[in-house]
JSON list of C-alpha atoms and ligand atoms in Angstrom, two decimals:
[
{"chain": "O", "resi": 1, "resn": "MET", "atom": "CA", "xyz": [81.84, -30.93, -154.30]},
{"chain": "O", "resi": 2, "resn": "LYS", "atom": "CA", "xyz": [79.91, -33.74, -156.01]},
{"chain": "O", "resi": 3, "resn": "GLN", "atom": "CA", "xyz": [79.05, -36.76, -153.77]},
{"chain": "O", "resi": 4, "resn": "ARG", "atom": "CA", "xyz": [76.91, -39.81, -154.08]},
{"chain": "O", "resi": 5, "resn": "LEU", "atom": "CA", "xyz": [73.25, -39.00, -153.30]},
{"chain": "O", "resi": 6, "resn": "GLN", "atom": "CA", "xyz": [73.00, -41.64, -150.56]},
{"chain": "O", "resi": 7, "resn": "LYS", "atom": "CA", "xyz": [75.94, -40.08, -148.77]},
{"chain": "O", "resi": 8, "resn": "LEU", "atom": "CA", "xyz": [74.33, -36.66, -148.94]},
{"chain": "O", "resi": 9, "resn": "ILE", "atom": "CA", "xyz": [70.96, -37.87, -147.69]},
{"chain": "O", "resi": 10, "resn": "ALA", "atom": "CA", "xyz": [72.74, -39.69, -144.82]},
{"chain": "O", "resi": 11, "resn": "ALA", "atom": "CA", "xyz": [74.76, -36.62, -143.94]},
{"chain": "O", "resi": 12, "resn": "ALA", "atom": "CA", "xyz": [71.59, -34.55, -143.77]},
{"chain": "O", "resi": 13, "resn": "GLY", "atom": "CA", "xyz": [70.40, -36.97, -141.06]},
{"chain": "O", "resi": 14, "resn": "LEU", "atom": "CA", "xyz": [67.36, -38.21, -143.07]},
{"chain": "O", "resi": 15, "resn": "ALA", "atom": "CA", "xyz": [68.29, -41.91, -143.18]},
{"chain": "O", "resi": 16, "resn": "SER", "atom": "CA", "xyz": [71.17, -44.41, -143.25]},
{"chain": "O", "resi": 17, "resn": "ARG", "atom": "CA", "xyz": [72.98, -44.75, -146.47]},
{"chain": "O", "resi": 18, "resn": "ARG", "atom": "CA", "xyz": [71.37, -48.11, -147.13]},
{"chain": "O", "resi": 19, "resn": "LYS", "atom": "CA", "xyz": [67.88, -46.72, -146.61]},
{"chain": "O", "resi": 20, "resn": "ALA", "atom": "CA", "xyz": [68.65, -43.79, -148.87]},
{"chain": "O", "resi": 21, "resn": "GLU", "atom": "CA", "xyz": [69.76, -46.18, -151.62]},
{"chain": "O", "resi": 22, "resn": "GLY", "atom": "CA", "xyz": [66.22, -47.74, -151.33]},
{"chain": "O", "resi": 23, "resn": "TRP", "atom": "CA", "xyz": [64.66, -44.29, -151.69]},
{"chain": "O", "resi": 24, "resn": "ILE", "atom": "CA", "xyz": [66.66, -43.56, -154.77]},
{"chain": "O", "resi": 25, "resn": "ALA", "atom": "CA", "xyz": [65.77, -46.96, -156.28]},
{"chain": "O", "resi": 26, "resn": "ASP", "atom": "CA", "xyz": [62.17, -46.24, -155.62]},
{"chain": "O", "resi": 27, "resn": "GLY", "atom": "CA", "xyz": [62.33, -43.00, -157.53]},
{"chain": "O", "resi": 28, "resn": "ARG", "atom": "CA", "xyz": [61.74, -40.74, -154.57]},
{"chain": "O", "resi": 29, "resn": "VAL", "atom": "CA", "xyz": [64.82, -38.53, -155.13]},
{"chain": "O", "resi": 30, "resn": "THR", "atom": "CA", "xyz": [65.22, -35.91, -157.87]},
{"chain": "O", "resi": 31, "resn": "VAL", "atom": "CA", "xyz": [68.18, -33.85, -158.89]},
{"chain": "O", "resi": 32, "resn": "ASN", "atom": "CA", "xyz": [67.46, -30.69, -160.85]},
{"chain": "O", "resi": 33, "resn": "GLY", "atom": "CA", "xyz": [64.03, -31.95, -161.64]},
{"chain": "O", "resi": 34, "resn": "GLN", "atom": "CA", "xyz": [65.18, -35.42, -162.95]},
{"chain": "O", "resi": 35, "resn": "VAL", "atom": "CA", "xyz": [64.40, -38.64, -161.10]},
{"chain": "O", "resi": 36, "resn": "ALA", "atom": "CA", "xyz": [67.85, -39.79, -159.89]},
{"chain": "O", "resi": 37, "resn": "GLU", "atom": "CA", "xyz": [69.20, -43.22, -160.43]},
{"chain": "O", "resi": 38, "resn": "LEU", "atom": "CA", "xyz": [71.49, -45.15, -158.10]},
{"chain": "O", "resi": 39, "resn": "GLY", "atom": "CA", "xyz": [75.09, -44.06, -158.54]},
{"chain": "O", "resi": 40, "resn": "VAL", "atom": "CA", "xyz": [74.24, -40.44, -159.41]},
{"chain": "O", "resi": 41, "resn": "GLN", "atom": "CA", "xyz": [76.42, -37.80, -157.80]},
{"chain": "O", "resi": 42, "resn": "ALA", "atom": "CA", "xyz": [75.35, -34.29, -156.98]},
{"chain": "O", "resi": 43, "resn": "ASP", "atom": "CA", "xyz": [76.73, -31.06, -155.36]},
{"chain": "O", "resi": 44, "resn": "PRO", "atom": "CA", "xyz": [74.39, -29.86, -152.63]},
{"chain": "O", "resi": 45, "resn": "GLU", "atom": "CA", "xyz": [75.58, -26.22, -153.15]},
{"chain": "O", "resi": 46, "resn": "ARG", "atom": "CA", "xyz": [74.77, -26.18, -156.87]},
{"chain": "O", "resi": 47, "resn": "ASP", "atom": "CA", "xyz": [72.20, -28.90, -157.52]},
{"chain": "O", "resi": 48, "resn": "ARG", "atom": "CA", "xyz": [68.59, -28.89, -156.40]},
{"chain": "O", "resi": 49, "resn": "ILE", "atom": "CA", "xyz": [68.09, -32.16, -154.51]},
{"chain": "O", "resi": 50, "resn": "LEU", "atom": "CA", "xyz": [64.58, -33.10, -153.50]},
{"chain": "O", "resi": 51, "resn": "VAL", "atom": "CA", "xyz": [63.43, -36.07, -151.47]},
{"chain": "O", "resi": 52, "resn": "ASP", "atom": "CA", "xyz": [59.72, -36.77, -151.79]},
{"chain": "O", "resi": 53, "resn": "GLY", "atom": "CA", "xyz": [59.45, -33.31, -153.31]},
{"chain": "O", "resi": 54, "resn": "ARG", "atom": "CA", "xyz": [61.13, -31.59, -150.34]},
{"chain": "O", "resi": 55, "resn": "PRO", "atom": "CA", "xyz": [64.54, -29.92, -150.48]},
{"chain": "O", "resi": 56, "resn": "LEU", "atom": "CA", "xyz": [67.39, -31.82, -148.78]},
{"chain": "O", "resi": 57, "resn": "PRO", "atom": "CA", "xyz": [68.15, -30.07, -145.52]},
{"chain": "O", "resi": 58, "resn": "PRO", "atom": "CA", "xyz": [71.74, -28.87, -144.96]},
{"chain": "O", "resi": 59, "resn": "ALA", "atom": "CA", "xyz": [74.22, -31.42, -143.52]},
{"chain": "O", "resi": 60, "resn": "GLU", "atom": "CA", "xyz": [74.06, -31.48, -139.72]},
{"chain": "O", "resi": 61, "resn": "GLU", "atom": "CA", "xyz": [77.00, -31.69, -137.28]},
{"chain": "O", "resi": 62, "resn": "PRO", "atom": "CA", "xyz": [77.16, -35.48, -136.53]},
{"chain": "O", "resi": 63, "resn": "VAL", "atom": "CA", "xyz": [76.03, -36.27, -133.03]},
{"chain": "O", "resi": 64, "resn": "CYS", "atom": "CA", "xyz": [75.63, -39.45, -131.08]},
{"chain": "O", "resi": 65, "resn": "VAL", "atom": "CA", "xyz": [73.73, -39.65, -127.80]},
{"chain": "O", "resi": 66, "resn": "LEU", "atom": "CA", "xyz": [73.68, -42.49, -125.35]},
{"chain": "O", "resi": 67, "resn": "LEU", "atom": "CA", "xyz": [70.23, -42.63, -123.63]},
{"chain": "O", "resi": 68, "resn": "TYR", "atom": "CA", "xyz": [69.13, -44.68, -120.61]},
{"chain": "O", "resi": 69, "resn": "LYS", "atom": "CA", "xyz": [65.78, -45.75, -122.05]},
{"chain": "O", "resi": 70, "resn": "PRO", "atom": "CA", "xyz": [63.12, -46.35, -119.46]},
{"chain": "O", "resi": 71, "resn": "VAL", "atom": "CA", "xyz": [60.51, -49.08, -119.65]},
{"chain": "O", "resi": 72, "resn": "GLY", "atom": "CA", "xyz": [57.33, -47.93, -121.42]},
{"chain": "O", "resi": 73, "resn": "TYR", "atom": "CA", "xyz": [59.00, -45.86, -124.16]},
{"chain": "O", "resi": 74, "resn": "VAL", "atom": "CA", "xyz": [58.79, -46.85, -127.83]},
{"chain": "O", "resi": 75, "resn": "THR", "atom": "CA", "xyz": [62.17, -46.88, -129.75]},
{"chain": "O", "resi": 76, "resn": "SER", "atom": "CA", "xyz": [61.04, -44.58, -132.53]},
{"chain": "O", "resi": 77, "resn": "ARG", "atom": "CA", "xyz": [60.67, -40.95, -133.40]},
{"chain": "O", "resi": 78, "resn": "ARG", "atom": "CA", "xyz": [56.96, -41.22, -133.58]},
{"chain": "O", "resi": 79, "resn": "ASP", "atom": "CA", "xyz": [54.28, -43.74, -132.48]},
{"chain": "O", "resi": 80, "resn": "PRO", "atom": "CA", "xyz": [50.98, -44.06, -134.32]},
{"chain": "O", "resi": 81, "resn": "GLN", "atom": "CA", "xyz": [49.36, -45.25, -131.09]},
{"chain": "O", "resi": 82, "resn": "GLY", "atom": "CA", "xyz": [50.48, -42.06, -129.23]},
{"chain": "O", "resi": 83, "resn": "ARG", "atom": "CA", "xyz": [52.63, -43.80, -126.66]},
{"chain": "O", "resi": 84, "resn": "PRO", "atom": "CA", "xyz": [55.80, -42.02, -125.37]},
{"chain": "O", "resi": 85, "resn": "VAL", "atom": "CA", "xyz": [58.74, -42.22, -127.70]},
{"chain": "O", "resi": 86, "resn": "VAL", "atom": "CA", "xyz": [62.44, -42.09, -126.82]},
{"chain": "O", "resi": 87, "resn": "THR", "atom": "CA", "xyz": [63.16, -38.86, -128.65]},
{"chain": "O", "resi": 88, "resn": "GLU", "atom": "CA", "xyz": [60.90, -36.96, -126.19]},
{"chain": "O", "resi": 89, "resn": "LEU", "atom": "CA", "xyz": [63.57, -37.64, -123.59]},
{"chain": "O", "resi": 90, "resn": "LEU", "atom": "CA", "xyz": [66.36, -35.74, -125.43]},
{"chain": "O", "resi": 91, "resn": "GLY", "atom": "CA", "xyz": [65.31, -32.28, -124.05]},
{"chain": "O", "resi": 92, "resn": "LYS", "atom": "CA", "xyz": [67.71, -29.71, -125.52]},
{"chain": "O", "resi": 93, "resn": "VAL", "atom": "CA", "xyz": [69.26, -31.87, -128.26]},
{"chain": "O", "resi": 94, "resn": "ARG", "atom": "CA", "xyz": [68.30, -29.85, -131.45]},
{"chain": "O", "resi": 95, "resn": "GLU", "atom": "CA", "xyz": [69.51, -32.33, -134.05]},
{"chain": "O", "resi": 96, "resn": "ARG", "atom": "CA", "xyz": [67.09, -34.73, -135.51]},
{"chain": "O", "resi": 97, "resn": "LEU", "atom": "CA", "xyz": [68.27, -38.06, -134.10]},
{"chain": "O", "resi": 98, "resn": "PHE", "atom": "CA", "xyz": [67.10, -41.59, -134.85]},
{"chain": "O", "resi": 99, "resn": "PRO", "atom": "CA", "xyz": [67.70, -44.77, -132.80]},
{"chain": "O", "resi": 100, "resn": "ILE", "atom": "CA", "xyz": [70.37, -47.27, -133.79]},
{"chain": "O", "resi": 101, "resn": "GLY", "atom": "CA", "xyz": [68.64, -50.61, -133.42]},
{"chain": "O", "resi": 102, "resn": "ARG", "atom": "CA", "xyz": [65.70, -51.12, -131.03]},
{"chain": "O", "resi": 103, "resn": "LEU", "atom": "CA", "xyz": [64.76, -51.90, -127.50]},
{"chain": "O", "resi": 104, "resn": "ASP", "atom": "CA", "xyz": [61.32, -53.30, -126.85]},
{"chain": "O", "resi": 105, "resn": "LEU", "atom": "CA", "xyz": [58.69, -51.24, -125.01]},
{"chain": "O", "resi": 106, "resn": "ASN", "atom": "CA", "xyz": [59.28, -53.20, -121.88]},
{"chain": "O", "resi": 107, "resn": "THR", "atom": "CA", "xyz": [63.13, -53.24, -122.19]},
{"chain": "O", "resi": 108, "resn": "GLU", "atom": "CA", "xyz": [65.18, -50.57, -120.49]},
{"chain": "O", "resi": 109, "resn": "GLY", "atom": "CA", "xyz": [68.80, -49.60, -120.82]},
{"chain": "O", "resi": 110, "resn": "LEU", "atom": "CA", "xyz": [71.45, -48.37, -123.17]},
{"chain": "O", "resi": 111, "resn": "LEU", "atom": "CA", "xyz": [70.18, -47.00, -126.49]},
{"chain": "O", "resi": 112, "resn": "LEU", "atom": "CA", "xyz": [72.31, -44.94, -128.89]},
{"chain": "O", "resi": 113, "resn": "LEU", "atom": "CA", "xyz": [70.71, -42.33, -131.15]},
{"chain": "O", "resi": 114, "resn": "THR", "atom": "CA", "xyz": [72.38, -40.37, -133.96]},
{"chain": "O", "resi": 115, "resn": "ASN", "atom": "CA", "xyz": [71.91, -38.20, -137.00]},
{"chain": "O", "resi": 116, "resn": "ASP", "atom": "CA", "xyz": [75.00, -39.89, -138.60]},
{"chain": "O", "resi": 117, "resn": "GLY", "atom": "CA", "xyz": [73.59, -42.28, -141.12]},
{"chain": "O", "resi": 118, "resn": "ASP", "atom": "CA", "xyz": [77.01, -43.84, -141.73]},
{"chain": "O", "resi": 119, "resn": "LEU", "atom": "CA", "xyz": [77.54, -44.55, -138.00]},
{"chain": "O", "resi": 120, "resn": "ALA", "atom": "CA", "xyz": [74.06, -46.13, -137.84]},
{"chain": "O", "resi": 121, "resn": "TRP", "atom": "CA", "xyz": [74.73, -48.22, -140.83]},
{"chain": "O", "resi": 122, "resn": "HIS", "atom": "CA", "xyz": [78.17, -49.30, -139.60]},
{"chain": "O", "resi": 123, "resn": "LEU", "atom": "CA", "xyz": [76.89, -50.38, -136.17]},
{"chain": "O", "resi": 124, "resn": "SER", "atom": "CA", "xyz": [73.78, -52.16, -137.47]},
{"chain": "O", "resi": 125, "resn": "HIS", "atom": "CA", "xyz": [75.65, -54.22, -140.08]},
{"chain": "O", "resi": 126, "resn": "PRO", "atom": "CA", "xyz": [75.57, -57.86, -138.96]},
{"chain": "O", "resi": 127, "resn": "SER", "atom": "CA", "xyz": [79.12, -58.47, -140.10]},
{"chain": "O", "resi": 128, "resn": "HIS", "atom": "CA", "xyz": [80.56, -55.96, -137.57]},
{"chain": "O", "resi": 129, "resn": "GLU", "atom": "CA", "xyz": [79.35, -58.15, -134.74]},
{"chain": "O", "resi": 130, "resn": "VAL", "atom": "CA", "xyz": [79.07, -55.38, -132.10]},
{"chain": "O", "resi": 131, "resn": "SER", "atom": "CA", "xyz": [78.67, -57.04, -128.70]},
{"chain": "O", "resi": 132, "resn": "LYS", "atom": "CA", "xyz": [75.54, -56.07, -126.59]},
{"chain": "O", "resi": 133, "resn": "THR", "atom": "CA", "xyz": [75.18, -57.21, -123.01]},
{"chain": "O", "resi": 134, "resn": "TYR", "atom": "CA", "xyz": [71.79, -57.55, -121.17]},
{"chain": "O", "resi": 135, "resn": "LEU", "atom": "CA", "xyz": [71.04, -58.02, -117.52]},
{"chain": "O", "resi": 136, "resn": "VAL", "atom": "CA", "xyz": [68.27, -60.59, -117.63]},
{"chain": "O", "resi": 137, "resn": "ARG", "atom": "CA", "xyz": [65.86, -61.58, -114.87]},
{"chain": "O", "resi": 138, "resn": "LEU", "atom": "CA", "xyz": [64.38, -64.98, -115.50]},
{"chain": "O", "resi": 139, "resn": "GLN", "atom": "CA", "xyz": [61.24, -66.50, -113.85]},
{"chain": "O", "resi": 140, "resn": "GLY", "atom": "CA", "xyz": [62.69, -69.46, -112.03]},
{"chain": "O", "resi": 141, "resn": "SER", "atom": "CA", "xyz": [66.23, -70.82, -112.37]},
{"chain": "O", "resi": 142, "resn": "LEU", "atom": "CA", "xyz": [68.62, -71.38, -115.32]},
{"chain": "O", "resi": 143, "resn": "PRO", "atom": "CA", "xyz": [69.13, -75.08, -115.58]},
{"chain": "O", "resi": 144, "resn": "PRO", "atom": "CA", "xyz": [72.64, -76.20, -116.78]},
{"chain": "O", "resi": 145, "resn": "GLN", "atom": "CA", "xyz": [71.27, -77.63, -120.06]},
{"chain": "O", "resi": 146, "resn": "ALA", "atom": "CA", "xyz": [69.42, -74.34, -120.80]},
{"chain": "O", "resi": 147, "resn": "ARG", "atom": "CA", "xyz": [72.61, -72.35, -120.31]},
{"chain": "O", "resi": 148, "resn": "GLN", "atom": "CA", "xyz": [74.46, -74.78, -122.58]},
{"chain": "O", "resi": 149, "resn": "GLN", "atom": "CA", "xyz": [71.79, -74.17, -125.26]},
{"chain": "O", "resi": 150, "resn": "LEU", "atom": "CA", "xyz": [72.19, -70.43, -125.00]},
{"chain": "O", "resi": 151, "resn": "GLU", "atom": "CA", "xyz": [75.88, -70.81, -125.28]},
{"chain": "O", "resi": 152, "resn": "ASN", "atom": "CA", "xyz": [75.69, -73.15, -128.25]},
{"chain": "O", "resi": 153, "resn": "GLY", "atom": "CA", "xyz": [73.03, -71.13, -130.25]},
{"chain": "O", "resi": 154, "resn": "VAL", "atom": "CA", "xyz": [69.25, -71.45, -130.08]},
{"chain": "O", "resi": 155, "resn": "GLN", "atom": "CA", "xyz": [66.92, -72.54, -132.87]},
{"chain": "O", "resi": 156, "resn": "LEU", "atom": "CA", "xyz": [64.41, -69.81, -133.33]},
{"chain": "O", "resi": 157, "resn": "GLU", "atom": "CA", "xyz": [61.75, -69.47, -136.03]},
{"chain": "O", "resi": 158, "resn": "ASP", "atom": "CA", "xyz": [64.05, -67.19, -138.02]},
{"chain": "O", "resi": 159, "resn": "GLY", "atom": "CA", "xyz": [66.99, -69.63, -137.80]},
{"chain": "O", "resi": 160, "resn": "LEU", "atom": "CA", "xyz": [69.76, -70.60, -135.42]},
{"chain": "O", "resi": 161, "resn": "THR", "atom": "CA", "xyz": [71.20, -67.79, -133.32]},
{"chain": "O", "resi": 162, "resn": "ALA", "atom": "CA", "xyz": [75.01, -67.27, -132.93]},
{"chain": "O", "resi": 163, "resn": "PRO", "atom": "CA", "xyz": [76.28, -68.58, -129.54]},
{"chain": "O", "resi": 164, "resn": "ALA", "atom": "CA", "xyz": [75.60, -66.21, -126.55]},
{"chain": "O", "resi": 165, "resn": "LYS", "atom": "CA", "xyz": [77.94, -65.65, -123.69]},
{"chain": "O", "resi": 166, "resn": "VAL", "atom": "CA", "xyz": [76.40, -66.21, -120.28]},
{"chain": "O", "resi": 167, "resn": "ALA", "atom": "CA", "xyz": [77.99, -64.79, -117.18]},
{"chain": "O", "resi": 168, "resn": "ARG", "atom": "CA", "xyz": [77.23, -63.99, -113.48]},
{"chain": "O", "resi": 169, "resn": "VAL", "atom": "CA", "xyz": [74.30, -66.35, -113.06]},
{"chain": "O", "resi": 170, "resn": "ARG", "atom": "CA", "xyz": [72.77, -66.12, -109.64]},
{"chain": "O", "resi": 171, "resn": "GLN", "atom": "CA", "xyz": [69.58, -67.30, -108.10]},
{"chain": "O", "resi": 172, "resn": "ALA", "atom": "CA", "xyz": [67.48, -64.78, -106.04]},
{"chain": "O", "resi": 173, "resn": "GLY", "atom": "CA", "xyz": [64.40, -66.30, -104.44]},
{"chain": "O", "resi": 174, "resn": "SER", "atom": "CA", "xyz": [61.98, -67.52, -107.17]},
{"chain": "O", "resi": 175, "resn": "HIS", "atom": "CA", "xyz": [63.87, -65.90, -110.00]},
{"chain": "O", "resi": 176, "resn": "SER", "atom": "CA", "xyz": [67.40, -65.61, -111.27]},
{"chain": "O", "resi": 177, "resn": "TRP", "atom": "CA", "xyz": [69.67, -63.03, -112.88]},
{"chain": "O", "resi": 178, "resn": "LEU", "atom": "CA", "xyz": [72.31, -63.37, -115.49]},
{"chain": "O", "resi": 179, "resn": "GLU", "atom": "CA", "xyz": [74.25, -61.34, -117.98]},
{"chain": "O", "resi": 180, "resn": "LEU", "atom": "CA", "xyz": [73.85, -62.47, -121.62]},
{"chain": "O", "resi": 181, "resn": "SER", "atom": "CA", "xyz": [75.91, -61.08, -124.45]},
{"chain": "O", "resi": 182, "resn": "ILE", "atom": "CA", "xyz": [75.01, -61.35, -128.11]},
{"chain": "O", "resi": 183, "resn": "HIS", "atom": "CA", "xyz": [76.16, -59.65, -131.25]},
{"chain": "O", "resi": 184, "resn": "GLU", "atom": "CA", "xyz": [73.17, -60.19, -133.47]},
{"chain": "O", "resi": 185, "resn": "GLY", "atom": "CA", "xyz": [70.19, -57.74, -133.45]},
{"chain": "O", "resi": 186, "resn": "ARG", "atom": "CA", "xyz": [67.14, -59.76, -134.25]},
{"chain": "O", "resi": 187, "resn": "ASN", "atom": "CA", "xyz": [63.68, -58.64, -133.13]},
{"chain": "O", "resi": 188, "resn": "ARG", "atom": "CA", "xyz": [63.11, -59.55, -129.39]},
{"chain": "O", "resi": 189, "resn": "GLN", "atom": "CA", "xyz": [66.14, -61.81, -129.61]},
{"chain": "O", "resi": 190, "resn": "VAL", "atom": "CA", "xyz": [67.00, -62.18, -125.92]},
{"chain": "O", "resi": 191, "resn": "ARG", "atom": "CA", "xyz": [63.39, -62.83, -124.81]},
{"chain": "O", "resi": 192, "resn": "ARG", "atom": "CA", "xyz": [62.90, -65.36, -127.65]},
{"chain": "O", "resi": 193, "resn": "MET", "atom": "CA", "xyz": [66.14, -67.13, -126.88]},
{"chain": "O", "resi": 194, "resn": "CYS", "atom": "CA", "xyz": [65.38, -67.50, -123.22]},
{"chain": "O", "resi": 195, "resn": "GLU", "atom": "CA", "xyz": [61.83, -68.56, -123.85]},
{"chain": "O", "resi": 196, "resn": "ALA", "atom": "CA", "xyz": [63.00, -71.17, -126.43]},
{"chain": "O", "resi": 197, "resn": "VAL", "atom": "CA", "xyz": [65.13, -72.81, -123.72]},
{"chain": "O", "resi": 198, "resn": "GLY", "atom": "CA", "xyz": [62.24, -72.84, -121.23]},
{"chain": "O", "resi": 199, "resn": "CYS", "atom": "CA", "xyz": [63.19, -69.72, -119.18]},
{"chain": "O", "resi": 200, "resn": "PRO", "atom": "CA", "xyz": [60.76, -66.82, -119.71]},
{"chain": "O", "resi": 201, "resn": "VAL", "atom": "CA", "xyz": [62.28, -63.31, -119.12]},
{"chain": "O", "resi": 202, "resn": "SER", "atom": "CA", "xyz": [60.61, -61.10, -116.50]},
{"chain": "O", "resi": 203, "resn": "ARG", "atom": "CA", "xyz": [62.88, -58.15, -116.80]},
{"chain": "O", "resi": 204, "resn": "LEU", "atom": "CA", "xyz": [65.49, -57.06, -119.40]},
{"chain": "O", "resi": 205, "resn": "LYS", "atom": "CA", "xyz": [67.99, -54.19, -119.33]},
{"chain": "O", "resi": 206, "resn": "ARG", "atom": "CA", "xyz": [70.79, -53.49, -121.84]},
{"chain": "O", "resi": 207, "resn": "ILE", "atom": "CA", "xyz": [73.78, -52.58, -119.80]},
{"chain": "O", "resi": 208, "resn": "ARG", "atom": "CA", "xyz": [76.59, -52.51, -122.31]},
{"chain": "O", "resi": 209, "resn": "TYR", "atom": "CA", "xyz": [77.03, -51.72, -126.07]},
{"chain": "O", "resi": 210, "resn": "ALA", "atom": "CA", "xyz": [80.53, -52.51, -127.36]},
{"chain": "O", "resi": 211, "resn": "PHE", "atom": "CA", "xyz": [82.75, -50.68, -124.88]},
{"chain": "O", "resi": 212, "resn": "LEU", "atom": "CA", "xyz": [80.04, -48.22, -123.71]},
{"chain": "O", "resi": 213, "resn": "ASP", "atom": "CA", "xyz": [78.02, -48.68, -120.46]},
{"chain": "O", "resi": 214, "resn": "LEU", "atom": "CA", "xyz": [75.30, -46.69, -118.61]},
{"chain": "O", "resi": 215, "resn": "GLY", "atom": "CA", "xyz": [77.84, -45.09, -116.31]},
{"chain": "O", "resi": 216, "resn": "GLY", "atom": "CA", "xyz": [75.95, -43.03, -113.71]},
{"chain": "O", "resi": 217, "resn": "LEU", "atom": "CA", "xyz": [72.91, -42.37, -115.85]},
{"chain": "O", "resi": 218, "resn": "ARG", "atom": "CA", "xyz": [69.48, -42.82, -114.43]},
{"chain": "O", "resi": 219, "resn": "PRO", "atom": "CA", "xyz": [66.36, -43.93, -116.48]},
{"chain": "O", "resi": 220, "resn": "GLY", "atom": "CA", "xyz": [65.40, -41.11, -118.92]},
{"chain": "O", "resi": 221, "resn": "GLN", "atom": "CA", "xyz": [68.93, -39.46, -118.72]},
{"chain": "O", "resi": 222, "resn": "HIS", "atom": "CA", "xyz": [71.36, -39.08, -121.65]},
{"chain": "O", "resi": 223, "resn": "ARG", "atom": "CA", "xyz": [74.73, -37.83, -122.55]},
{"chain": "O", "resi": 224, "resn": "ARG", "atom": "CA", "xyz": [76.54, -36.91, -125.84]},
{"chain": "O", "resi": 225, "resn": "LEU", "atom": "CA", "xyz": [79.34, -39.30, -126.81]},
{"chain": "O", "resi": 226, "resn": "SER", "atom": "CA", "xyz": [82.70, -37.61, -127.20]},
{"chain": "O", "resi": 227, "resn": "ARG", "atom": "CA", "xyz": [84.40, -37.47, -130.49]},
{"chain": "O", "resi": 228, "resn": "ASP", "atom": "CA", "xyz": [86.86, -40.17, -129.39]},
{"chain": "O", "resi": 229, "resn": "GLU", "atom": "CA", "xyz": [84.01, -42.51, -128.42]},
{"chain": "O", "resi": 230, "resn": "VAL", "atom": "CA", "xyz": [82.38, -41.93, -131.81]},
{"chain": "O", "resi": 231, "resn": "ALA", "atom": "CA", "xyz": [85.71, -42.57, -133.53]},
{"chain": "O", "resi": 232, "resn": "ARG", "atom": "CA", "xyz": [86.19, -45.78, -131.61]},
{"chain": "O", "resi": 233, "resn": "LEU", "atom": "CA", "xyz": [82.57, -46.98, -132.57]},
{"chain": "O", "resi": 234, "resn": "LYS", "atom": "CA", "xyz": [83.49, -46.32, -136.23]},
{"chain": "O", "resi": 235, "resn": "GLU", "atom": "CA", "xyz": [86.56, -48.49, -135.86]},
{"chain": "O", "resi": 236, "resn": "LEU", "atom": "CA", "xyz": [84.63, -51.54, -134.57]},
{"chain": "R", "resi": 1, "resn": "URA", "atom": "N1", "xyz": [66.33, -58.59, -126.96]},
{"chain": "R", "resi": 1, "resn": "URA", "atom": "C1", "xyz": [64.98, -58.51, -126.67]},
{"chain": "R", "resi": 1, "resn": "URA", "atom": "O1", "xyz": [64.36, -59.51, -126.49]},
{"chain": "R", "resi": 1, "resn": "URA", "atom": "N2", "xyz": [64.48, -57.29, -126.48]},
{"chain": "R", "resi": 1, "resn": "URA", "atom": "C2", "xyz": [65.19, -56.15, -126.57]},
{"chain": "R", "resi": 1, "resn": "URA", "atom": "O2", "xyz": [64.63, -55.09, -126.35]},
{"chain": "R", "resi": 1, "resn": "URA", "atom": "C3", "xyz": [66.61, -56.22, -126.98]},
{"chain": "R", "resi": 1, "resn": "URA", "atom": "C4", "xyz": [67.15, -57.46, -127.16]}
]
């Protein structure tokens, strides 16, 4: 059956649909020897589809894994500096998974990985406003006006953030803990928001992603999401 090329590339687990569109626009995809244009449809059983000169792999069974990322792992499939990467932790998972979004090297917690380009695209799209909750340890306390700023939105160099939700604030000796929920996914967003209100972060752990939490997982462990959980993520 003929389908749009970006859909076939996503189903093969190579990239999200949006990324695949970029590849097509850049002339990296050919169908039966012709450079494909955006909008072209093809049948993977009859047409010869090449990406960067290599045949499109067969569509994989879609899989989504929830990993407890430990501190010190890079959120990537490969690291040019040779540091440990999250996909090394997936043991027996045979499919080629890529992370949905990113956690910093020094951030731990809930990370989803998938080979389902559509799911990745759906969850990363800013308009879908998926809520992510972080357990944050601050150096020092969280003054009321700093909390108010976080709850109103913080001016960062890439613009004003959406309001965050702040909960369960408690002081413990020289530092404090809180739960912060955001639905944007900017680079180092939580650390930058807290720093901008004068409260540097000393530890950061993502504890929830939409309706999912870490359950009983320990750092480095993972589990496959059920079909129901994946279907619920697609409905968000
Ligand atoms: N915000 C951060 O600052 N770091 C992360 O890893 C995730 C969210």
